[in-house]
XYZ file of C-alpha atoms in Angstrom:
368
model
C 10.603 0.263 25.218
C 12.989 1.091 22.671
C 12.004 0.163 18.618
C 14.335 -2.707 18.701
C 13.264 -4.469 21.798
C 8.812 -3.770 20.690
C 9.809 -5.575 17.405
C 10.438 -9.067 19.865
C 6.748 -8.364 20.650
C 5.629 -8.816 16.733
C 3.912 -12.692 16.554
C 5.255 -13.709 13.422
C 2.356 -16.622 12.195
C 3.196 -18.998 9.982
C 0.377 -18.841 7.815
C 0.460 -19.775 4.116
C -1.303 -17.917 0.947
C -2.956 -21.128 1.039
C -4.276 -21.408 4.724
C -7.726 -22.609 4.962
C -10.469 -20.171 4.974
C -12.468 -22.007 7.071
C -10.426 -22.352 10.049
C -10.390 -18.319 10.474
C -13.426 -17.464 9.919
C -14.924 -18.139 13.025
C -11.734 -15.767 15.492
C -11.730 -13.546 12.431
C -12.510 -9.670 14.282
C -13.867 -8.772 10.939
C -15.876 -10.719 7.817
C -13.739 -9.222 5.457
C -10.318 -7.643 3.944
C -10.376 -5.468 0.823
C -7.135 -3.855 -0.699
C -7.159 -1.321 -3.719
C -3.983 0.094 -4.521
C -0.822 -0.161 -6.431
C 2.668 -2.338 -5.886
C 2.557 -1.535 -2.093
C 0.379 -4.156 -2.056
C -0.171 -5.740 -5.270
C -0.112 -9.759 -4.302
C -0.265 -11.334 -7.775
C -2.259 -9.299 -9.898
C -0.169 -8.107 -12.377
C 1.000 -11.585 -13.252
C -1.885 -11.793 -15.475
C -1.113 -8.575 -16.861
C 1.292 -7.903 -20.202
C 3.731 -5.262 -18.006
C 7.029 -4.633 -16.877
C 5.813 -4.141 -13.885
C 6.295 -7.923 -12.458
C 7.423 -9.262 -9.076
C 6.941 -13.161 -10.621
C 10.830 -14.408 -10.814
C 12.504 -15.009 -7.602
C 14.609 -12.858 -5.710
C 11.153 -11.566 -5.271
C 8.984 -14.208 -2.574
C 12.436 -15.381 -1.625
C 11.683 -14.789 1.972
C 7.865 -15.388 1.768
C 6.173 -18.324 3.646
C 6.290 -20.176 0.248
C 9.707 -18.981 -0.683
C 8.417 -18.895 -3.881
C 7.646 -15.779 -6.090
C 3.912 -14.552 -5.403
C 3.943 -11.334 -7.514
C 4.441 -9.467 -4.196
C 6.939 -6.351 -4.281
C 9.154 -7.365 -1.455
C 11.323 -10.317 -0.589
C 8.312 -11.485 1.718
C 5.310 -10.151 3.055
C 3.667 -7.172 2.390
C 1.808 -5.211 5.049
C -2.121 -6.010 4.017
C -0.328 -9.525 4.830
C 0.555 -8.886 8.362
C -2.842 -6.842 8.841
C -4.707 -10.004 7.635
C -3.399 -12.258 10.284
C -3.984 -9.655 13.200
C -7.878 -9.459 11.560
C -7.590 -13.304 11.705
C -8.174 -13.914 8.132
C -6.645 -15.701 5.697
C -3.764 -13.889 2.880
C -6.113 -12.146 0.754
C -6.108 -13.254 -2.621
C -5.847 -11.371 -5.963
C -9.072 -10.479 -7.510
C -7.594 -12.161 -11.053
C -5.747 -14.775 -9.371
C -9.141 -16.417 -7.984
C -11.628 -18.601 -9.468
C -14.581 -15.772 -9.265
C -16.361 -17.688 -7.178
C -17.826 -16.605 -3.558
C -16.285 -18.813 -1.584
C -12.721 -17.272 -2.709
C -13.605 -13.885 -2.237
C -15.920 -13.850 0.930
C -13.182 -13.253 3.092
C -11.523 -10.768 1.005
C -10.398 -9.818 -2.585
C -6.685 -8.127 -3.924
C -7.555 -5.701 -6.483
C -4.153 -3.914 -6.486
C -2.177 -3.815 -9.589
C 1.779 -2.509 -9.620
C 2.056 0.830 -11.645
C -1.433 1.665 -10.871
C -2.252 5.211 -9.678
C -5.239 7.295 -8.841
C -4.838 9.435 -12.585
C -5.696 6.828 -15.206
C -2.881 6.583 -17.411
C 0.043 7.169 -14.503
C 2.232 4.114 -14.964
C 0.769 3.104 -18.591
C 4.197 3.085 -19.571
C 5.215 -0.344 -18.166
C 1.921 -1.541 -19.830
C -1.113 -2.753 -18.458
C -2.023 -2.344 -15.299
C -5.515 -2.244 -13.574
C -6.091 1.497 -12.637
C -7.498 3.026 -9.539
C -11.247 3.484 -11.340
C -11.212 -0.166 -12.884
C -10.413 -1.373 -9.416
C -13.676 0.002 -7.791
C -15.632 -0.827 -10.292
C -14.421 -4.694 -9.693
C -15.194 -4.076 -6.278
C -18.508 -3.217 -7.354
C -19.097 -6.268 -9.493
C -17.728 -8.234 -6.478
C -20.254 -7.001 -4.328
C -22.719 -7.758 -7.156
C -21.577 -11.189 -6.938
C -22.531 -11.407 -2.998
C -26.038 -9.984 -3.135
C -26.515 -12.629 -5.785
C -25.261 -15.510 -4.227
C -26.280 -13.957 -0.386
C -28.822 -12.148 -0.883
C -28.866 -8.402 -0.619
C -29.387 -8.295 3.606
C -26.015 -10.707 4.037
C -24.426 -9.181 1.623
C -24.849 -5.760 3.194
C -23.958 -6.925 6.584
C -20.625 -8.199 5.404
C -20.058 -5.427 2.740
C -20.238 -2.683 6.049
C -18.633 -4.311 8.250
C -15.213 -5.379 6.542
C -12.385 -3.234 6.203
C -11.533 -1.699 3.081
C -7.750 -0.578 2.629
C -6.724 1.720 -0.314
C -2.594 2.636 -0.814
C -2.415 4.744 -4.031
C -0.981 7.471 -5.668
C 3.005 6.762 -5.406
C 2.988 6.162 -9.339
C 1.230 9.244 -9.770
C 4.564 11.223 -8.948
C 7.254 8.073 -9.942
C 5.227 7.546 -13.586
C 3.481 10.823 -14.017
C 4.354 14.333 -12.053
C 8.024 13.962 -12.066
C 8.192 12.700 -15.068
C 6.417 15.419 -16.280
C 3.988 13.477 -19.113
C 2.067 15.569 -21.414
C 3.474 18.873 -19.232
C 1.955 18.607 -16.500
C 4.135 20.694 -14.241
C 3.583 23.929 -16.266
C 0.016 23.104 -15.446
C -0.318 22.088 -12.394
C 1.844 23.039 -9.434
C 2.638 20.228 -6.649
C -0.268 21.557 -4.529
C -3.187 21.665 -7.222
C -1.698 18.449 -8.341
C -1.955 17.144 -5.112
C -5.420 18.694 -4.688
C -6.834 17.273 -7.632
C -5.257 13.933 -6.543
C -6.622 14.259 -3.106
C -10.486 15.356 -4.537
C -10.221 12.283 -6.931
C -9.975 9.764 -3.781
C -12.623 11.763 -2.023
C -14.802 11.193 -4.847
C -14.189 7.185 -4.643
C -14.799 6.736 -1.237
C -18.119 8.589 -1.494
C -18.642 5.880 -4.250
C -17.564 2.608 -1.929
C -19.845 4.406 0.418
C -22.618 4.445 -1.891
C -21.806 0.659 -1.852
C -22.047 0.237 1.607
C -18.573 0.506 2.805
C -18.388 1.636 6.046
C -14.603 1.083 7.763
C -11.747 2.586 5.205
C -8.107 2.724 6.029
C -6.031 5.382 3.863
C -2.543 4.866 3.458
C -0.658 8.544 2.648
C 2.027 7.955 0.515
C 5.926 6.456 1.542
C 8.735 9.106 1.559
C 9.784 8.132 -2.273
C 12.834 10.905 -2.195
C 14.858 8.596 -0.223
C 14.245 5.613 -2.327
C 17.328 4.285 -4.049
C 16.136 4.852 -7.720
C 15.969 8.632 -6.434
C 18.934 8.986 -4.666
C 20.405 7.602 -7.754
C 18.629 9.619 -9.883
C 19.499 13.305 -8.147
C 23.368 11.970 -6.970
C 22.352 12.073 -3.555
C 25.733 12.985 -1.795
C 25.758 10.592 1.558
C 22.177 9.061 0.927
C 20.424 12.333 1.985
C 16.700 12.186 0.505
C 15.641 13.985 -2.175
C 13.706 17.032 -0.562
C 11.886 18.568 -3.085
C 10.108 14.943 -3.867
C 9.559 14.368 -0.200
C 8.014 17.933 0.141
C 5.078 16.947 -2.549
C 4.505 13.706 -0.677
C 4.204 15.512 2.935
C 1.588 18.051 1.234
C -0.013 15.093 -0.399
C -0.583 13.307 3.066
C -1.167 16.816 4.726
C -4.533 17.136 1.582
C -5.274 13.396 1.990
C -6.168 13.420 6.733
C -7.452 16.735 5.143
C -9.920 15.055 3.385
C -10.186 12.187 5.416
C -11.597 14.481 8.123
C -14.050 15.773 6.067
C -15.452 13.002 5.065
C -15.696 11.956 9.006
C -18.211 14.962 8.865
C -19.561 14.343 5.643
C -20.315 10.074 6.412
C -21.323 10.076 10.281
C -21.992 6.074 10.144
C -18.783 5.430 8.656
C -15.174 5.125 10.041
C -12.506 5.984 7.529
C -8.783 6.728 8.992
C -5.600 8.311 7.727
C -2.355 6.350 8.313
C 0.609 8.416 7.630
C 3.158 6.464 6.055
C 5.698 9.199 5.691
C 5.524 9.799 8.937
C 6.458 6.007 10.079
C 8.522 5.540 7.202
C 10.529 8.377 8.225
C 10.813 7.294 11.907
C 12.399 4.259 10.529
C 14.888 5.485 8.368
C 16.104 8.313 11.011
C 16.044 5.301 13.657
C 17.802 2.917 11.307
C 19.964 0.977 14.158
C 17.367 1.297 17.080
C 14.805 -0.681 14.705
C 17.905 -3.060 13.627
C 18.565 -2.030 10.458
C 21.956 -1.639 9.080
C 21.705 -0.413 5.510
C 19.538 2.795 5.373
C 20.139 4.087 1.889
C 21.107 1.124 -0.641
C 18.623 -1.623 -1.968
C 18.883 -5.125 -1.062
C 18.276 -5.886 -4.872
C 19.885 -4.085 -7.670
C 22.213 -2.075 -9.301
C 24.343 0.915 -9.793
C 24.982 3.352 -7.150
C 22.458 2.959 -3.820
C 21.236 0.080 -6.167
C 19.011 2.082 -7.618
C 20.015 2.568 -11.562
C 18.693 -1.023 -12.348
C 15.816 -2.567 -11.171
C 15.899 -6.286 -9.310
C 15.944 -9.073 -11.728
C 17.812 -11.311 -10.767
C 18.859 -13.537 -7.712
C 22.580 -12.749 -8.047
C 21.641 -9.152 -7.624
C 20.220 -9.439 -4.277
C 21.777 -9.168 -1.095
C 21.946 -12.397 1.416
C 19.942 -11.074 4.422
C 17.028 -8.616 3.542
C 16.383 -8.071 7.077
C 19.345 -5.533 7.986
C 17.887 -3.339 4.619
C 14.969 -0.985 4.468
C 14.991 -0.939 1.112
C 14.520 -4.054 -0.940
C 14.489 -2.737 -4.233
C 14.568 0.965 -5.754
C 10.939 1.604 -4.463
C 10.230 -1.032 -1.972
C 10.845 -1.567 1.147
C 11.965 -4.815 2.574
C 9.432 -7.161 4.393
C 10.569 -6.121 7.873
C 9.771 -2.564 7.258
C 6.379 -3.952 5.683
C 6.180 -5.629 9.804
C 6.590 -2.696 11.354
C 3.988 -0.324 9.546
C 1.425 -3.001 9.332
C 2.229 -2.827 13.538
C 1.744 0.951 13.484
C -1.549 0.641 11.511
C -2.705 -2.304 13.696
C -1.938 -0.662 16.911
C 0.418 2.434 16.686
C 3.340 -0.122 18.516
C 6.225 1.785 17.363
C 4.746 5.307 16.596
C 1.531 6.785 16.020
C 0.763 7.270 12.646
C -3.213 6.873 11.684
C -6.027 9.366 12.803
C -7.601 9.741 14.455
C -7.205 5.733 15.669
C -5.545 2.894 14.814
C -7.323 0.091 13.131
C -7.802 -1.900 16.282
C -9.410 0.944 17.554
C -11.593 1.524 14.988
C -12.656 -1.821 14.755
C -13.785 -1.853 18.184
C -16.132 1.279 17.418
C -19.511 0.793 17.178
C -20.489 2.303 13.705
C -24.089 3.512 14.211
């Protein structure tokens, strides 16, 4: 089957931010849908930030269910989206978007925030953002929240048997290593940078394990040096990425199943898997026209050359169909590039890129 005919396969539900709780709770294959990480899959957190980093203005949402601006990255949905309807849950909502109480959050809490990355201050910059640490420790005063309200037995059965999935550490390269703050290349090379990176997310599993997390999907990192705002950046001749940036990110991923298979030996009752997103990413960009996709290098929002010198703020700066683009704005990709990896997690449709098993698989493992 080639990449364009597997995409007819996609169901494409037409469920709201707002779709009732109740409803798919009882078909969900899981309690439970946790998301830590930065814009990949911020959905409305940093709207109650003071940043630049905002996705609250429409052309951003334009092609969500709501068509209205959400504070998602993309023109539509973003892949925790997607993965939530396969789990049969509702859209998860943002941790500060939602009223605190139990009822929002037992089928899942948003703690992503755009800008955010696993070093504290990468991204502090475009202003506030809620970092990588800050986000566990809400998910530890969520969980707090349960065993009060649950009791600690309920609360630990949902707790280990939701799935918790983290996509970090872009803005640790776009806001931090390559922009070299506070010197940091003549101290670190790319590989203890991405070492000390990769021992910092160790660590904070350990910690959600400590908390009774038991499933964790990984997310490497997206190939950033063939994002528009790069290809800008380093005059990319005929939209040929930006090597040396996607040579840190492949080392990064290589550290990251690294670590992810030591901590299979390390926590034998928990499941934790690697998805590659270079990997798929890649596949998609060298595929361009088998996966339908007619514009490989430019944005479907912005400016400049590759619109990629100025970021998307306006409607008039957008493109009129988003679907023929992979990229929707200098670092995003476009909501149906967001449908195919959330396939590829789900069930590895158009190329295998999580180990060692998809999410479907590992939900059907028995944990012991």
């Amino acid at each position: 089957m080639s990449p364009s005919e597997s995409l007819q396969v996609s169901p494409t539900p037409t469920s709201s931010s707002s779709s009732s709780s109740s409803s798919s709770s009882s078909s969900s294959l899981v309690p439970a849908l946790f998301v830590i990480g930065d814009s990949s899959v911020d959905c409305g957190t940093n709207n109650f930030l003071g940043t630049f980093a905002r996705a609250d203005r429409l052309p951003y949402g334009r092609d969500f269910d709501t068509h209205q601006p959400t504070g998602r990255f993309c023109n539509g949905r973003i892949p925790v989206d997607y993965l939530a309807l396969r789990l049969g849950l509702p859209f998860v909502p943002s941790y500060l978007g939602q009223t605190g109480s139990v009822e929002d959050m037992i089928h899942g809490v948003n703690y992503a925030s755009a800008g955010a990355g696993i070093i504290f201050s990468s991204g502090s910059e475009l202003g506030q953002h809620i970092s990588f640490t800050q986000q566990i420790q809400q998910v530890i005063d969520t969980f707090q929240q349960f065993t009060l309200s649950m009791g600690d037995e309920a609360a630990v059965e949902l707790i280990s048997n939701s799935v918790f999935y983290i996509s970090i550490g872009t803005n640790d390269y776009i806001h931090y290593y390559l922009r070299n703050v506070s010197n940091v290349q003549s101290m670190y090379l790319p590989w203890s940078f991405n070492q000390f990176l990769a021992s910092t997310m160790k660590q904070e599993v350990q910690n959600l394990y400590n908390a009774n997390v038991r499933k964790v999907v990984i997310m490497g990192l997206a190939p950033i040096g063939c994002a528009p705002y790069y290809l800008w950046r380093y005059r990319s001749e005929n939209g040929e990425c930006v090597q040396m940036i996607n040579d840190m990110i492949m080392e990064f991923n290589f550290l990251m199943r690294y670590m992810v298979e030591e901590l299979a030996q390390e926590l034998s009752d928990a499941v934790v898997i690697f998805c590659d997103a270079f990997e798929a990413s890649m596949d998609i960009i060298k595929n361009n026209e088998l996966y339908g996709f007619d514009v490989a290098t430019d944005a479907c929002c912005g400016l400049g050359k590759y619109k990629g010198w100025i970021m998307c703020i306006s409607p008039e700066m957008a493109c009129s169909n988003a679907s023929d683009h992979i990229w929707w704005d200098q670092f995003h990709p476009t909501d149906a590039v967001n449908a195919i990896l959330a396939d590829n997690v789900w069930s590895s449709l158009h190329t295998e890129m999580c180990y060692p098993m998809n999410l479907q698989d590992m939900i059907a493992k028995k944990t012991n």
